[in-house]
Short mmCIF file of C-alpha atoms in Angstrom, two decimals:
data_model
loop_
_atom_site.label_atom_id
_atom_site.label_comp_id
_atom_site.label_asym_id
_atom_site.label_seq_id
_atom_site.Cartn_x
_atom_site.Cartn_y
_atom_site.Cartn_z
CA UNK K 1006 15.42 -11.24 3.95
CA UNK K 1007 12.74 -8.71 5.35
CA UNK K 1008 9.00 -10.13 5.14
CA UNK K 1009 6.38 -9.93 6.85
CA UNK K 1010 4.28 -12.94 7.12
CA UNK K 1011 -0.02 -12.87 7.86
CA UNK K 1012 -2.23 -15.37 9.10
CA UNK K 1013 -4.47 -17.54 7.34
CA UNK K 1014 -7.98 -16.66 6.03
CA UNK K 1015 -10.92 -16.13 8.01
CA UNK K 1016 -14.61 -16.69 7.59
CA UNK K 1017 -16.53 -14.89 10.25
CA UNK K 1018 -20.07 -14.34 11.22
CA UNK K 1019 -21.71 -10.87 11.49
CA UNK K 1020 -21.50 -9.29 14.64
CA UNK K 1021 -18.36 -11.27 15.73
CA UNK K 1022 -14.78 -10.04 15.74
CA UNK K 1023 -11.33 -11.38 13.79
CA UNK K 1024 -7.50 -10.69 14.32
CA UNK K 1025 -5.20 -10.59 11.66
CA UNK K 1026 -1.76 -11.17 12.64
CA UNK K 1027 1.27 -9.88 10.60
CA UNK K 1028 4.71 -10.87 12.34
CA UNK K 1029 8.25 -9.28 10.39
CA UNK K 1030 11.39 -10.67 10.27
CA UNK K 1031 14.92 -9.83 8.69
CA UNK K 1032 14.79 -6.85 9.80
CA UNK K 1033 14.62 -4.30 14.06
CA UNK K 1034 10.85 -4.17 14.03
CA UNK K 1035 10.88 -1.11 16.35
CA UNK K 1036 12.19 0.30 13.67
CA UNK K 1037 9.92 1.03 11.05
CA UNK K 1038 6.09 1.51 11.23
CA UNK K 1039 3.68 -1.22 10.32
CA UNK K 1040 1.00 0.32 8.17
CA UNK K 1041 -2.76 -1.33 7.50
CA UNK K 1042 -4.27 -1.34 3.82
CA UNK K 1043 -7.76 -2.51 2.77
CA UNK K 1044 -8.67 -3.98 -0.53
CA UNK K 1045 -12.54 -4.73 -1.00
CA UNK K 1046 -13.21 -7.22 -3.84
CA UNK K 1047 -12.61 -5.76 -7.06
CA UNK K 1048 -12.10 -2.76 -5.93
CA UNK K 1049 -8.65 -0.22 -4.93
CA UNK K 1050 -6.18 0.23 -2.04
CA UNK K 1051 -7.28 2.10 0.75
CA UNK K 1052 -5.38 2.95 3.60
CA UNK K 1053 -6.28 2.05 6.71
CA UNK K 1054 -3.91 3.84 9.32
CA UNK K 1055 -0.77 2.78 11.12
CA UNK K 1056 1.28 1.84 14.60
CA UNK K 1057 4.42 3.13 15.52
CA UNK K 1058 6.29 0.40 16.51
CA UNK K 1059 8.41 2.02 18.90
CA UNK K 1060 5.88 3.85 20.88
CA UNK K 1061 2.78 1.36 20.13
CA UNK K 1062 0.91 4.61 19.25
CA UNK K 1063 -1.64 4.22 16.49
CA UNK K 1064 -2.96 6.61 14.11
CA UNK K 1065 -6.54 5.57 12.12
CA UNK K 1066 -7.56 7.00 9.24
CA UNK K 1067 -10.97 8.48 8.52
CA UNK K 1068 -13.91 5.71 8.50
CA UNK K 1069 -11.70 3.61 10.20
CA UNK K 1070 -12.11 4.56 13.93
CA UNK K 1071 -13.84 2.75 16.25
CA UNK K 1072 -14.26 -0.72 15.35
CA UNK K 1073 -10.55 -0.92 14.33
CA UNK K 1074 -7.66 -1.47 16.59
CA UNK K 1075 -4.18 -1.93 15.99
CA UNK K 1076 -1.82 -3.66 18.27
CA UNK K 1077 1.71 -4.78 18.40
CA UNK K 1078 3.59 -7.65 20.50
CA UNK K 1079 7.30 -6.25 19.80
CA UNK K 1080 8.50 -9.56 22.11
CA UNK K 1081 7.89 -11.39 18.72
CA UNK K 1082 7.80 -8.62 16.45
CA UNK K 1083 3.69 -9.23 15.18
CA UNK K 1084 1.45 -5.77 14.52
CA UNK K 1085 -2.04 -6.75 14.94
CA UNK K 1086 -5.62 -6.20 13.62
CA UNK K 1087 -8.49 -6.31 15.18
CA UNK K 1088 -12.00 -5.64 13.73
CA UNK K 1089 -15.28 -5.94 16.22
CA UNK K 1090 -18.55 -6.14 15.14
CA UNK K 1091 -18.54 -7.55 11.63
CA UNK K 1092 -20.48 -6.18 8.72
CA UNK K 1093 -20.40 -8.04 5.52
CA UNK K 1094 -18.74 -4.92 4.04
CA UNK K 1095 -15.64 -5.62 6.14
CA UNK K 1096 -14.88 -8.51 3.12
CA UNK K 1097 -12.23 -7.33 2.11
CA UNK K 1098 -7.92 -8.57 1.82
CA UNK K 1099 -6.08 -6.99 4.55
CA UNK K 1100 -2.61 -6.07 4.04
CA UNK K 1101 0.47 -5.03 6.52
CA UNK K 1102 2.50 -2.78 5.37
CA UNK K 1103 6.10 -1.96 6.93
CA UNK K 1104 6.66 2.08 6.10
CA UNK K 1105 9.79 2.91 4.82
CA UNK K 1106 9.49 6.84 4.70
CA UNK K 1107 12.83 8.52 4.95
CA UNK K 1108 13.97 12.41 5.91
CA UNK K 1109 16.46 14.43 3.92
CA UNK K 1110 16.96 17.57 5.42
CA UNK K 1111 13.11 18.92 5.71
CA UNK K 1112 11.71 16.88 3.13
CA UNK K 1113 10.24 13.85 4.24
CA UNK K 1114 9.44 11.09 1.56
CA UNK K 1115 6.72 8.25 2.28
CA UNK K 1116 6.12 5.15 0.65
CA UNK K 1117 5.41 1.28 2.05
CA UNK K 1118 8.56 -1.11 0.81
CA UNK K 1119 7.20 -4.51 1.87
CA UNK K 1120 4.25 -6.12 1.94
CA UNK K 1121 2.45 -9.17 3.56
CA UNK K 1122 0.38 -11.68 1.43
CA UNK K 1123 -2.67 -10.34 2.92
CA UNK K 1124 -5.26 -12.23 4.73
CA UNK K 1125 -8.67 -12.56 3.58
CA UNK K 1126 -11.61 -11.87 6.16
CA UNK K 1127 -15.16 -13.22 4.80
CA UNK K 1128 -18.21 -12.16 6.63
CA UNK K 1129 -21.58 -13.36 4.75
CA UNK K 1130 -24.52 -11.14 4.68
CA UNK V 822 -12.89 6.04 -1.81
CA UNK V 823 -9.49 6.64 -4.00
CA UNK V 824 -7.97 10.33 -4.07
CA UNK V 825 -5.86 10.08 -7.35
CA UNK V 826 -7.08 9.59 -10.18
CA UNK V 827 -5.67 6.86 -12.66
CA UNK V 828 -7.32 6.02 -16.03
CA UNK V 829 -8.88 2.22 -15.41
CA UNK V 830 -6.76 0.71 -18.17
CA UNK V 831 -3.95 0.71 -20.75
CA UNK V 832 -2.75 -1.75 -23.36
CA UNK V 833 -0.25 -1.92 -25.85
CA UNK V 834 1.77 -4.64 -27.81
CA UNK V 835 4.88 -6.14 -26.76
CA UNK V 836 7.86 -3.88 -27.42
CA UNK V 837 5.27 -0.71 -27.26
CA UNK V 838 5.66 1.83 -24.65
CA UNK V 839 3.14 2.33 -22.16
CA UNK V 840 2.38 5.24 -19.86
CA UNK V 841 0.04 5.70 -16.69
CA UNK V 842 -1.02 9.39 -15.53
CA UNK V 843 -2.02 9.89 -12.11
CA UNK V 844 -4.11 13.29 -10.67
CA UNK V 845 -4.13 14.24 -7.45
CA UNK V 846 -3.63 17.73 -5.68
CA UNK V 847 -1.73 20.30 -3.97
CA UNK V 848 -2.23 18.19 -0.79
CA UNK V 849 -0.32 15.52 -2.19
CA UNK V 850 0.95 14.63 -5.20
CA UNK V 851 1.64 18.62 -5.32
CA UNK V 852 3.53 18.73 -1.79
CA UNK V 853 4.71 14.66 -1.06
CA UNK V 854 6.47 11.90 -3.19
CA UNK V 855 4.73 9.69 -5.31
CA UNK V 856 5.03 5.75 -5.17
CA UNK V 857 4.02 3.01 -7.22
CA UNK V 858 2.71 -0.65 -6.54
CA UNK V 859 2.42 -3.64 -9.04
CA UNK V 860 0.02 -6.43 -7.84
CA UNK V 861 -0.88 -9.12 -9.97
CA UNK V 862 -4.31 -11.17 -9.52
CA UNK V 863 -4.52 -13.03 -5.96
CA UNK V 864 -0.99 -11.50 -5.07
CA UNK V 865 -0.60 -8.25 -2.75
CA UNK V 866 0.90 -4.85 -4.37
CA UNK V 867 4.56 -4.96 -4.67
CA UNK V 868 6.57 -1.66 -4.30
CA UNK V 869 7.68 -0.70 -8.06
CA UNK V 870 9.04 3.45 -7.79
CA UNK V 871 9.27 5.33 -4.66
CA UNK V 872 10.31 9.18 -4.30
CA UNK V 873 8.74 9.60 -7.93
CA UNK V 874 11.37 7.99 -10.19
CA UNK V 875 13.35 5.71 -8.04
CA UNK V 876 13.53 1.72 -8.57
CA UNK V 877 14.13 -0.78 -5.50
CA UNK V 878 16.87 -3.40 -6.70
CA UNK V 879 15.15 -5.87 -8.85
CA UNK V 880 12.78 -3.66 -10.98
CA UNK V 881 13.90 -3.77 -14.35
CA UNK V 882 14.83 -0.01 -15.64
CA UNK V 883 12.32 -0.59 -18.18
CA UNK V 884 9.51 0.88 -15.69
CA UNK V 885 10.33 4.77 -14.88
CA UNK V 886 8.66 7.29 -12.46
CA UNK V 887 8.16 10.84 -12.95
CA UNK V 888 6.52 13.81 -11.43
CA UNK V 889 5.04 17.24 -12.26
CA UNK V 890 3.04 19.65 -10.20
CA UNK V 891 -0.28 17.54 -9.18
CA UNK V 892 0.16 14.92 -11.85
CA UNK V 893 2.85 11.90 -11.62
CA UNK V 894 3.34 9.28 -14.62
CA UNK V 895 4.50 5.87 -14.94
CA UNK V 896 6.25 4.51 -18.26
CA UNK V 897 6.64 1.59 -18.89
CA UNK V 898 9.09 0.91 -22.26
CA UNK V 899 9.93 -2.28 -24.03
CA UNK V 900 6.19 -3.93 -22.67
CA UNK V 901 6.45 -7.57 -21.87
CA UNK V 902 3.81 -10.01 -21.41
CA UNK V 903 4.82 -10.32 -17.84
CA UNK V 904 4.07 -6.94 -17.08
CA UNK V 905 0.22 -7.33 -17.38
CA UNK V 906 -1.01 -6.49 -14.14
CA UNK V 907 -2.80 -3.66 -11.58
CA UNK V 908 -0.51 -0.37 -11.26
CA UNK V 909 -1.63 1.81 -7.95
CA UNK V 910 -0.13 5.31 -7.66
CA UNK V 911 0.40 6.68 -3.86
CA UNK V 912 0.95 10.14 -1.96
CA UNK V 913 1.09 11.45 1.22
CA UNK V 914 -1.73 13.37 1.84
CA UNK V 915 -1.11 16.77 4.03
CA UNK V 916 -4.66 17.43 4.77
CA UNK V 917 -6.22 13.83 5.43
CA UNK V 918 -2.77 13.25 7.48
CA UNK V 919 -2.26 9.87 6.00
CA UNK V 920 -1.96 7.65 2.81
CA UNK V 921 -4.08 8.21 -0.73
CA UNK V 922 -4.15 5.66 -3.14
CA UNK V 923 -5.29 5.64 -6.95
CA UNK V 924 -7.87 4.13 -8.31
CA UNK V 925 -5.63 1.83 -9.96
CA UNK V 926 -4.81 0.36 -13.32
CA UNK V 927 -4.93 -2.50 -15.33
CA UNK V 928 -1.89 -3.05 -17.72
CA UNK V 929 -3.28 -5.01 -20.67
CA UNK V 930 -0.52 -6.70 -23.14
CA UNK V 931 -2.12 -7.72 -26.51
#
């Protein structure tokens, strides 16, 4: 079955860096897009951007530019995260995402189908 | 910060029918599909309605999706004590280029 499976939890000190991992299986993962989602404690979903798993080329959303880089190693299907310079405001659950947006005609349709676990990134203050 | 605007909570009593509104604009919910996510505590958001009224197989036809102009609902009818849990709306979002959430909200079964 298609999942996609994250790596562990991660306590990190400010000013260091973390990589969260999110490798798919079940499914061609040049296929579909692998999309990132925040989720602070207590609070919403935010969407963090995605990577095109075909071309590699990554789109950020707005406030996520810059200290945020998304990578993939299609030789064993993993999308990556990578977040430099920690601020404790980077605690947060970090999901991937795969995209399963569909075109019919000229109407495109987007939505996210499956999920990881999500990996937990600590950073004290 | 969330773009769609969901009320922060809903309850009801087994059996009861329960619906969630969510706002947004002509940049998305008016122009773009809406999707729903369930997530319960400690879990990530599973996908629940996509293209505004359709189920993946599994979800019980007891949740529905529906959409109209800027606004999108979710029902939920015949409320079970399993279904207590966070409900996040989606869009596409034409101007930001990219994914909007809703604030999100919590399903309370009495």
């Amino acid at each position: 079955q298609v999942q996609l499976v994250q790596s562990g939890s991660e306590l990190k000190n400010p000013g260091s860096s973390v990589t969260v991992s999110c490798k798919a299986s079940g499914y061609t993962f040049t296929r579909n897009a692998i999309n990132w989602v925040r989720q602070a404690p207590g609070q919403g979903l935010e969407w963090m951007g995605w990577i095109n798993t075909n071309t590699g080329n990554p789109t950020y959303a707005q406030g996520f530019t810059g200290r945020f880089v998304f990578s993939l190693d299609t030789s064993v299907s993993t999308a990556y995260l990578q977040i430099s310079s920690l601020k404790a405001e980077d605690t947060a659950v970090y999901y991937c995402a795969r995209d399963g947006s569909y075109q019919v005609k000229f109407n495109y349709y987007y939505y996210m189908d499956v999920w990881g676990k999500g990996t937990t990134v600590t950073v004290p203050s | 910060q969330s773009v769609l605007t969901q009320p922060p909570s809903a309850s009801g009593t087994p059996g009861q029918r329960v619906t969630i509104s969510c706002s947004g604009s002509s940049s998305n919910i008016g122009n773009n599909a809406v999707t729903w996510y369930q997530q319960f505590p400690g879990t990530a958001p599973k996908l629940l309605i996509y293209s505004n009224d359709q189920r993946p197989s599994g979800v019980p036809d007891r949740f529905s999706g529906s959409k109209s102009g800027t606004s999108a609902s979710l029902a939920i009818t015949g409320l079970q004590s399993e279904d207590e849990a966070d409900y996040h709306c989606a869009a596409w979002d034409d101007s930001l280029s990219g994914y909007v959430f809703g604030t999100g909200t919590r399903v309370t079964v009495l």
